XYZ file of N, CA and C in Angstrom:
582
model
N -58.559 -38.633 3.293
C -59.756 -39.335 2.888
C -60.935 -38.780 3.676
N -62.258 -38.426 3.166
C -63.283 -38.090 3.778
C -64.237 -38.430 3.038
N -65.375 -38.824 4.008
C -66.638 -39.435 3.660
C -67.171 -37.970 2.925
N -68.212 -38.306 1.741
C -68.679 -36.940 1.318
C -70.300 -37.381 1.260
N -70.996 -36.924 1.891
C -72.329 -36.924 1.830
C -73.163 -35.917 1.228
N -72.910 -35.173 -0.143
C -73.597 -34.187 -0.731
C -74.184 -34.944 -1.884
N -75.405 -34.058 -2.279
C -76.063 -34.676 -3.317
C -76.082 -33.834 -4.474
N -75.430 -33.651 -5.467
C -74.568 -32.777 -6.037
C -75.743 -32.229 -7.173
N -76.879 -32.882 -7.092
C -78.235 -32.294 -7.771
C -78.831 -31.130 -7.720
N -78.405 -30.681 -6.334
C -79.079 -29.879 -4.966
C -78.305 -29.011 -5.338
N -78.718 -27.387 -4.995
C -77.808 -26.390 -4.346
C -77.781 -27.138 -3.260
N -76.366 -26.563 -2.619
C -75.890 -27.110 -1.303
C -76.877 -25.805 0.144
N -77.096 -26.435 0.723
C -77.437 -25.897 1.932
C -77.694 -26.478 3.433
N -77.884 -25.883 4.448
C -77.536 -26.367 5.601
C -77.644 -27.840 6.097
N -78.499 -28.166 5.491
C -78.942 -29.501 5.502
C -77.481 -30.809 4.670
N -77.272 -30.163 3.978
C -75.926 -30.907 3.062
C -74.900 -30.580 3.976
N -73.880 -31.868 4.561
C -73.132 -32.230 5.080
C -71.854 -33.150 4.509
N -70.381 -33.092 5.396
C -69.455 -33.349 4.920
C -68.637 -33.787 6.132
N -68.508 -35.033 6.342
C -67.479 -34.943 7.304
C -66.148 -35.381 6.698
N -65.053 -34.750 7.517
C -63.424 -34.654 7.168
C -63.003 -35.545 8.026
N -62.385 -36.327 7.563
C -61.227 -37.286 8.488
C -59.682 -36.685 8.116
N -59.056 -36.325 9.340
C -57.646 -36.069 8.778
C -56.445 -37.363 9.000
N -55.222 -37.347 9.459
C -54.376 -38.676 8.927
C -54.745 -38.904 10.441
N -54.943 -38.224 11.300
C -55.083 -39.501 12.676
C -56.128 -40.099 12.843
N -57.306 -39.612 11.758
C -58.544 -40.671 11.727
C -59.846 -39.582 12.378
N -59.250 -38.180 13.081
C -59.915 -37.549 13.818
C -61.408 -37.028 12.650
N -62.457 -36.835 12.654
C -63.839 -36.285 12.158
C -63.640 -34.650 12.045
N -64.592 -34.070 11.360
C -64.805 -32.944 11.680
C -66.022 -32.596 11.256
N -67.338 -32.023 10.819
C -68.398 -32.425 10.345
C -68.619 -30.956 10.020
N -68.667 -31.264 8.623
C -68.726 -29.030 7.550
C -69.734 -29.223 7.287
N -70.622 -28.307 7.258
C -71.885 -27.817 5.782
C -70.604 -27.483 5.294
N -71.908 -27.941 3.864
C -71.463 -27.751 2.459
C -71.861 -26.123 2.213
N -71.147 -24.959 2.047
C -71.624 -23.352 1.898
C -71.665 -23.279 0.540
N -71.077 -23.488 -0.292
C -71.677 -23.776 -1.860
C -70.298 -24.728 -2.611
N -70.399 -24.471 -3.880
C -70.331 -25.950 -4.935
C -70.638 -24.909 -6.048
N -69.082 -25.678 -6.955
C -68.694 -24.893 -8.589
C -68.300 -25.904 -8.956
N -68.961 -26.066 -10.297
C -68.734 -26.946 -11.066
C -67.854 -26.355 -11.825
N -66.793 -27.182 -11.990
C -65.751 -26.331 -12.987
C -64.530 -27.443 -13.741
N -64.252 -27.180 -14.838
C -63.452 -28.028 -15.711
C -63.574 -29.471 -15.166
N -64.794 -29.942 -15.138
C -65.160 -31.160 -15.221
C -64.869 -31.582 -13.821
N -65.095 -31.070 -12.500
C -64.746 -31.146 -11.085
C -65.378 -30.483 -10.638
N -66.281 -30.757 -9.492
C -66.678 -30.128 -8.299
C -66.092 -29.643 -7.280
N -66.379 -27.999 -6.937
C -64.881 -27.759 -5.885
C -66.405 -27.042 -5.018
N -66.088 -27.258 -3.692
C -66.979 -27.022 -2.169
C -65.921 -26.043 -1.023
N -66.986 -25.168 -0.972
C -66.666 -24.431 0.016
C -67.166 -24.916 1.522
N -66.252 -25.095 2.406
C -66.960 -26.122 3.734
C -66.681 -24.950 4.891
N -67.856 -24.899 5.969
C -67.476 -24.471 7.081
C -68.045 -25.475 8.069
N -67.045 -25.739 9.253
C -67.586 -26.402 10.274
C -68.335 -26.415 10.960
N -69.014 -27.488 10.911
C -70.618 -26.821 11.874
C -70.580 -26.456 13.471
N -69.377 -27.206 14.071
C -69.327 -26.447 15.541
C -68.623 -25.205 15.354
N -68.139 -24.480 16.194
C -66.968 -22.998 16.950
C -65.806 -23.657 16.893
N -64.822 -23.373 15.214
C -63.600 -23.427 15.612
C -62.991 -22.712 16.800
N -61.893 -23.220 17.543
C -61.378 -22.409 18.689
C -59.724 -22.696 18.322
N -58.757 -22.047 19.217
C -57.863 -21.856 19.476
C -57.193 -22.059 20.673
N -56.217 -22.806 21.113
C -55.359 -22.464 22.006
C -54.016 -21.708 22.132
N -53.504 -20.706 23.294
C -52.644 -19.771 23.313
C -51.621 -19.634 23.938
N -50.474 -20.266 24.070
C -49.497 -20.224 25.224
C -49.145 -18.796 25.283
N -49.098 -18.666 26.469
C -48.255 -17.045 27.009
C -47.165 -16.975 27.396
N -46.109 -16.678 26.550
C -44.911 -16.836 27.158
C -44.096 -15.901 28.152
N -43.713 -15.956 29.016
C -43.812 -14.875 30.402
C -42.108 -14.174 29.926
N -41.925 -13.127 29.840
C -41.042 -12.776 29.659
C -39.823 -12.719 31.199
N -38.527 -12.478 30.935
C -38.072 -12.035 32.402
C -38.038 -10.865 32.813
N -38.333 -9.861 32.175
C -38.427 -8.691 32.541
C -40.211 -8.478 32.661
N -40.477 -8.197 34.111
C -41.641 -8.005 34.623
C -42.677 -7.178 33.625
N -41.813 -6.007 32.913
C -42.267 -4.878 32.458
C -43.025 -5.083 31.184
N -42.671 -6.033 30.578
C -42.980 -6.725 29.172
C -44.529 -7.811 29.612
N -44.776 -7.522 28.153
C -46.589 -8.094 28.306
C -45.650 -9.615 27.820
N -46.499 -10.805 27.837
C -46.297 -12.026 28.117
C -46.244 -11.823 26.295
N -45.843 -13.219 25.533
C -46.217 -13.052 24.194
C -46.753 -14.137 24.181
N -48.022 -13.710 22.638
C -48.817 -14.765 22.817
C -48.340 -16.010 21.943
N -48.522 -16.953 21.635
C -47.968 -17.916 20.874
C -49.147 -19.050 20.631
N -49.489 -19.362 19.190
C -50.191 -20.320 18.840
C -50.232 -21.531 18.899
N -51.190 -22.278 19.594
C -50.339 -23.700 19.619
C -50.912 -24.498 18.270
N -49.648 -24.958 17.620
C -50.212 -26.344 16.641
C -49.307 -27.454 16.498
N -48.537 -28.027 17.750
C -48.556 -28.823 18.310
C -49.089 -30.215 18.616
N -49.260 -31.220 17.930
C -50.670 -32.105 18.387
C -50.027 -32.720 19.747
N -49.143 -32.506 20.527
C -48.390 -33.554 21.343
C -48.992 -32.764 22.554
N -48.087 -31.199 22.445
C -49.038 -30.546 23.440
C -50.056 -30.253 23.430
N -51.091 -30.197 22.586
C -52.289 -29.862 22.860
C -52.858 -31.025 23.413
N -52.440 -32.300 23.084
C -53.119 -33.392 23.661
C -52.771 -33.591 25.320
N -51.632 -32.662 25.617
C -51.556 -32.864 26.930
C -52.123 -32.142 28.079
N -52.784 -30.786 27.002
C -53.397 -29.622 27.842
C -54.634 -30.182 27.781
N -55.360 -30.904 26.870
C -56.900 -30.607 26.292
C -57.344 -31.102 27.591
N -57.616 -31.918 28.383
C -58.169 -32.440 29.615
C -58.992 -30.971 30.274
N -57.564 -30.368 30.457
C -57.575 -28.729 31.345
C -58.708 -27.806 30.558
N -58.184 -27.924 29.039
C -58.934 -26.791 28.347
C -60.666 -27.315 28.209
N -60.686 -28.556 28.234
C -61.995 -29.216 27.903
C -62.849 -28.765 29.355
N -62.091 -28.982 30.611
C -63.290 -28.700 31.755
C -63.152 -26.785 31.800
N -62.370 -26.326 31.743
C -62.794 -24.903 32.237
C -63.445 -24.260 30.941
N -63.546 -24.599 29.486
C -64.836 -24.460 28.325
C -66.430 -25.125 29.357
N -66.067 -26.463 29.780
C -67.651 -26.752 30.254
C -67.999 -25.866 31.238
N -67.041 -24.869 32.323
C -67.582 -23.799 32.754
C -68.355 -23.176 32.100
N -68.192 -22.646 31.029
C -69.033 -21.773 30.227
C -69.898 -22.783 29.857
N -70.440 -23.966 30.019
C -71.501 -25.013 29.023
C -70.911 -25.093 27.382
N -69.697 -24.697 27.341
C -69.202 -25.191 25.877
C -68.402 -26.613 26.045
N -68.666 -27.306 25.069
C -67.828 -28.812 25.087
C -66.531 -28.872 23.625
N -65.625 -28.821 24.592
C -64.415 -29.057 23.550
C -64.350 -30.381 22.969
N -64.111 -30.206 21.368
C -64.147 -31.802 20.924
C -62.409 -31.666 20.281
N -61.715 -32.529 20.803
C -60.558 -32.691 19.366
C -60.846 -33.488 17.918
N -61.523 -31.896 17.279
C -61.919 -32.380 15.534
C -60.687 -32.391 15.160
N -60.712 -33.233 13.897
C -59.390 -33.407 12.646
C -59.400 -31.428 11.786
N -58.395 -30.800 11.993
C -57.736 -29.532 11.374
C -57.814 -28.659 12.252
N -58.763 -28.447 13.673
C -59.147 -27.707 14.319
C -59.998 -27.845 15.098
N -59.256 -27.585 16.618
C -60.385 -27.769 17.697
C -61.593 -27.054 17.942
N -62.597 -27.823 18.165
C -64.314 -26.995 18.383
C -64.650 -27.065 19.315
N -66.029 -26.482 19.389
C -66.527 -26.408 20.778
C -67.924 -26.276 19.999
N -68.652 -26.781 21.063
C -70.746 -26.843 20.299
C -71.200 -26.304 21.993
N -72.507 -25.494 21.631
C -72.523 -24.669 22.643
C -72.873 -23.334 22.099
N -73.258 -22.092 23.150
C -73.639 -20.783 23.334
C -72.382 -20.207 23.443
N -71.791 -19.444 22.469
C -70.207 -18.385 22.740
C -70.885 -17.162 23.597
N -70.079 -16.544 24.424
C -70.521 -15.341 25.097
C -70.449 -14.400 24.422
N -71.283 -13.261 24.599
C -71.469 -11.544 23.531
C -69.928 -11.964 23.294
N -69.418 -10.897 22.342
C -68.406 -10.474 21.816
C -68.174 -8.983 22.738
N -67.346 -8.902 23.391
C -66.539 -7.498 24.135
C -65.309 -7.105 23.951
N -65.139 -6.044 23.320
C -64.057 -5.073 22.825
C -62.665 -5.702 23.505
N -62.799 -5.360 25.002
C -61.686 -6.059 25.492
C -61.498 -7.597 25.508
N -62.498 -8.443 25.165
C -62.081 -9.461 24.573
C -61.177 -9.854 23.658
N -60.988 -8.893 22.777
C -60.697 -9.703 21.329
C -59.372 -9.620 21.561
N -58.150 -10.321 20.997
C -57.389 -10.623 20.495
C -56.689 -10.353 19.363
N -55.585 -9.055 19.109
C -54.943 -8.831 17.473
C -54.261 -10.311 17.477
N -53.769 -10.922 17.053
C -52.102 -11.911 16.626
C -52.169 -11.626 15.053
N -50.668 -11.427 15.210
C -49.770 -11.961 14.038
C -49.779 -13.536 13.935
N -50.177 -13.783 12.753
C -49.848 -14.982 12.352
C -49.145 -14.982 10.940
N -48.278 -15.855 10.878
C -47.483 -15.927 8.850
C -48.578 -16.399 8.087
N -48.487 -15.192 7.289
C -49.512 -15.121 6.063
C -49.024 -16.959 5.092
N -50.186 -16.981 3.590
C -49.794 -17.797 3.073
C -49.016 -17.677 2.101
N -48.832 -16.388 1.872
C -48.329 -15.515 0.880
C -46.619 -16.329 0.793
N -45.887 -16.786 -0.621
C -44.250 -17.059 -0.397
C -43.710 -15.659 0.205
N -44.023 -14.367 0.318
C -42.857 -13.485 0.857
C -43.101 -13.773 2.456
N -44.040 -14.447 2.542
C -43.996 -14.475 4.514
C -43.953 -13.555 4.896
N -45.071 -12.920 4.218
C -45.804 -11.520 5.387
C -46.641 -11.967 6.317
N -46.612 -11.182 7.525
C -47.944 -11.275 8.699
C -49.061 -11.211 8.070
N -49.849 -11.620 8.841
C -51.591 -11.366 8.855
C -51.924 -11.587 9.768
N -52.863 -10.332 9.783
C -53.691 -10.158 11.459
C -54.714 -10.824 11.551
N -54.805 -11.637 12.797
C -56.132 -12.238 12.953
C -56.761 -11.676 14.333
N -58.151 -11.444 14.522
C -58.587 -11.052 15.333
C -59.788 -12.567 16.208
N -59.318 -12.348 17.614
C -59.857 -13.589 18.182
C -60.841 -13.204 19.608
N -62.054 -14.032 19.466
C -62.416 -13.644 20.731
C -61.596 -14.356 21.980
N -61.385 -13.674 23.004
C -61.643 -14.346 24.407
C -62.709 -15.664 24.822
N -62.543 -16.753 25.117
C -63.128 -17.506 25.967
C -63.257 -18.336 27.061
N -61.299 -18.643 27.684
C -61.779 -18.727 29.183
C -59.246 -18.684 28.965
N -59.240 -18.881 29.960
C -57.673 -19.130 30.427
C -57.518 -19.940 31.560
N -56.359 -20.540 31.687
C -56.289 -22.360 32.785
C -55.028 -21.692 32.637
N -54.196 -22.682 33.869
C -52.666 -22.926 34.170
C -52.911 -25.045 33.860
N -51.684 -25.254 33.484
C -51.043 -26.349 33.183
C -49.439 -26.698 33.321
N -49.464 -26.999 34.836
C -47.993 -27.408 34.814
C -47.257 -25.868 35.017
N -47.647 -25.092 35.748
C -47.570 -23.993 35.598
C -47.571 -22.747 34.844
N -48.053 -22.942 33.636
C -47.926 -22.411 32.496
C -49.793 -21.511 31.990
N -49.560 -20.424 31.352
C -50.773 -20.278 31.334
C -51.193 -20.309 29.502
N -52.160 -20.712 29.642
C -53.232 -20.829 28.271
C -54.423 -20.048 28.338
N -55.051 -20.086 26.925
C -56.490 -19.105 26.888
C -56.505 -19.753 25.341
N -57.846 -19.494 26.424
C -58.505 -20.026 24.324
C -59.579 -19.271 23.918
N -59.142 -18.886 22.860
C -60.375 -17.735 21.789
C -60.886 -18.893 20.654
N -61.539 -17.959 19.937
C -62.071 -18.321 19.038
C -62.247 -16.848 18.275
N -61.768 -17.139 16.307
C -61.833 -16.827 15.324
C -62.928 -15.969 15.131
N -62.954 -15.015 14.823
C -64.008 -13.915 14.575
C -64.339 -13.689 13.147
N -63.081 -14.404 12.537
C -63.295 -14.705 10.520
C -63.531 -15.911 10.790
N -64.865 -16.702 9.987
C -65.533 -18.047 9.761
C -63.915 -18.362 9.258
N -63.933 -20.092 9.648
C -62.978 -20.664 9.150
C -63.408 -21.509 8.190
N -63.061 -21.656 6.428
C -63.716 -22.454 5.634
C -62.079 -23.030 5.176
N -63.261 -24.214 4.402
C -61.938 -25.224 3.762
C -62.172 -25.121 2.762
N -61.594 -25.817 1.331
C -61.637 -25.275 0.003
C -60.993 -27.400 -0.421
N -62.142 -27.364 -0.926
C -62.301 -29.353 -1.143
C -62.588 -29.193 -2.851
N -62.068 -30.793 -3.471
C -62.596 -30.888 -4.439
C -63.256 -32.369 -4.561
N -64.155 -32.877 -5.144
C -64.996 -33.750 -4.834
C -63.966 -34.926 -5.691
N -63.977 -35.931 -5.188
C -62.828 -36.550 -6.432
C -64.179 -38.265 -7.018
N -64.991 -37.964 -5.841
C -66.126 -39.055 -6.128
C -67.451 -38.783 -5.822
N -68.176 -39.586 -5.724
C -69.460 -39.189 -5.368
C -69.524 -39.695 -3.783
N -68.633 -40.123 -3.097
C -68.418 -40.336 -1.954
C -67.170 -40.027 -1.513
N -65.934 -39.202 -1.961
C -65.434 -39.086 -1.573
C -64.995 -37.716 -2.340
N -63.895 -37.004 -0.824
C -63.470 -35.957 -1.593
C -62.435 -35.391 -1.011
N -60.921 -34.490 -0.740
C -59.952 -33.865 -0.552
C -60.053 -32.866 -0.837
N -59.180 -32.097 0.342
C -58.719 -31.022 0.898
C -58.054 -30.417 0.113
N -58.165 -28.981 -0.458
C -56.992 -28.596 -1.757
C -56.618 -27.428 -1.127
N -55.832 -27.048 -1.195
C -54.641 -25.339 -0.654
C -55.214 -24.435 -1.156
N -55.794 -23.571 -0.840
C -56.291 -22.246 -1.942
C -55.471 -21.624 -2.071
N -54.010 -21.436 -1.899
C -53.026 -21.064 -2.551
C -52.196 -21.210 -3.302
N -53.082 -22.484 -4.373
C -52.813 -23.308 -5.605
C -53.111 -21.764 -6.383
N -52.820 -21.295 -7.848
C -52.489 -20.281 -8.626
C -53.546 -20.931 -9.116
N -53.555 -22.093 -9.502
C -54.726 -22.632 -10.403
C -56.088 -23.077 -9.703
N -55.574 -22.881 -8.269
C -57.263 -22.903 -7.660
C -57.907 -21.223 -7.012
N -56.795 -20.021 -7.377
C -57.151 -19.011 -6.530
C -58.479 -18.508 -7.201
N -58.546 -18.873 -8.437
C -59.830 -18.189 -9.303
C -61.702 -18.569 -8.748
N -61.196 -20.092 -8.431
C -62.195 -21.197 -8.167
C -62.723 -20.765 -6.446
N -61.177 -20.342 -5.967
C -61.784 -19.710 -4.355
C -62.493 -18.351 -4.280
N -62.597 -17.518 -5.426
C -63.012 -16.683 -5.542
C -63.946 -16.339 -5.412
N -64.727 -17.444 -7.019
C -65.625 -17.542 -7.169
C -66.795 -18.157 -6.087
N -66.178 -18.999 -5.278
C -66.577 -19.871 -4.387
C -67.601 -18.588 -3.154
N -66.131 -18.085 -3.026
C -66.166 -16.588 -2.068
C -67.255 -16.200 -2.652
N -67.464 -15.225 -3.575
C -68.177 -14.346 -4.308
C -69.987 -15.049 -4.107
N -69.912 -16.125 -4.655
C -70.977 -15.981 -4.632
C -71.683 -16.874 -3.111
N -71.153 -16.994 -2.284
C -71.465 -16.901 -0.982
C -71.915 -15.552 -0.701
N -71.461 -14.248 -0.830
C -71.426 -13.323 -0.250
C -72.518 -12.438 -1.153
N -73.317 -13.456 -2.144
C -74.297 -12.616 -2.950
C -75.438 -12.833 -2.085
């Protein structure tokens, strides 16, 4: 369920807003990036208005010789037990970690982008054959917890959601890897990028 505050008269722009509630009740607050009217439904392209981020467990291998591996956390149990840690060493940098509903943010100044910053990971594609896909992440700070080490980047591809309006106040989250919505994400895509 999410509150939808667009005025569907309007092209959508920065000013047009959307906040997401997910099932624990958590917020998240998108511009609206555009809006297709299509077979009698409104479908919205949303990006979040703070810095999606990431957290990274490193898992230490026993052989010294081996680089640590990185591992994604999506977890809500552990992340709720790290966020304390990850929230003060972000306010080092003057960024403030919020736990939004789909993905943690941060509002704030990100530092330049540096080569040795970034981050390759494999992550499982959405694809049914369960191929990889590379995502590339910046660097933004690393903590120990309980002895364990973390780092948190942030996404260097905008993270958008793919909604369909089901009211004039309300609206849901749809998979863009619906067959019958890949056309609609396309289009969505496309003409963002005109």
């Amino acid at each position: 369920m999410s509150a939808y505050l667009f005025n569907q008269e309007n092209e959508p722009d920065e000013s047009d807003s959307i906040t997401l509630y997910d099932e624990a009740g958590r917020p998240l607050d998108c511009y609206v990036e555009n809006s297709l009217e299509q077979e009698d439904a409104q479908y919205l392209s949303l990006m979040p208005v703070d810095i999606p981020v990431v957290i990274i467990a490193w898992e230490e291998d026993d052989d010294e010789t081996e680089d640590a591996e990185a591992i994604l956390l999506e977890d809500q149990e552990e992340i709720s037990g790290i966020f304390a840690d990850a929230k003060a060493v972000l306010a080092e940098l003057d960024l403030s970690l919020k736990y939004t509903a789909y993905t943690l943010t941060v509002s704030g100044e990100l530092p330049p982008i540096e080569d040795e910053d970034i981050l390759t990971l494999e992550i499982e594609g959405n694809d049914p054959a369960g191929e990889m896909e590379e995502e590339e992440l910046q660097f933004l700070a690393s903590f120990y917890h309980e002895e364990e080490r973390y780092s948190i980047y942030t996404p260097l591809a905008p993270l958008l959601f793919l909604a369909k309006a089901i009211s004039e106040t309300q609206i849901e989250l749809v998979h863009p890897d619906n067959d019958e919505l890949k056309h609609i994400l396309e289009e969505l895509l496309f003409e963002d990028a005109d």
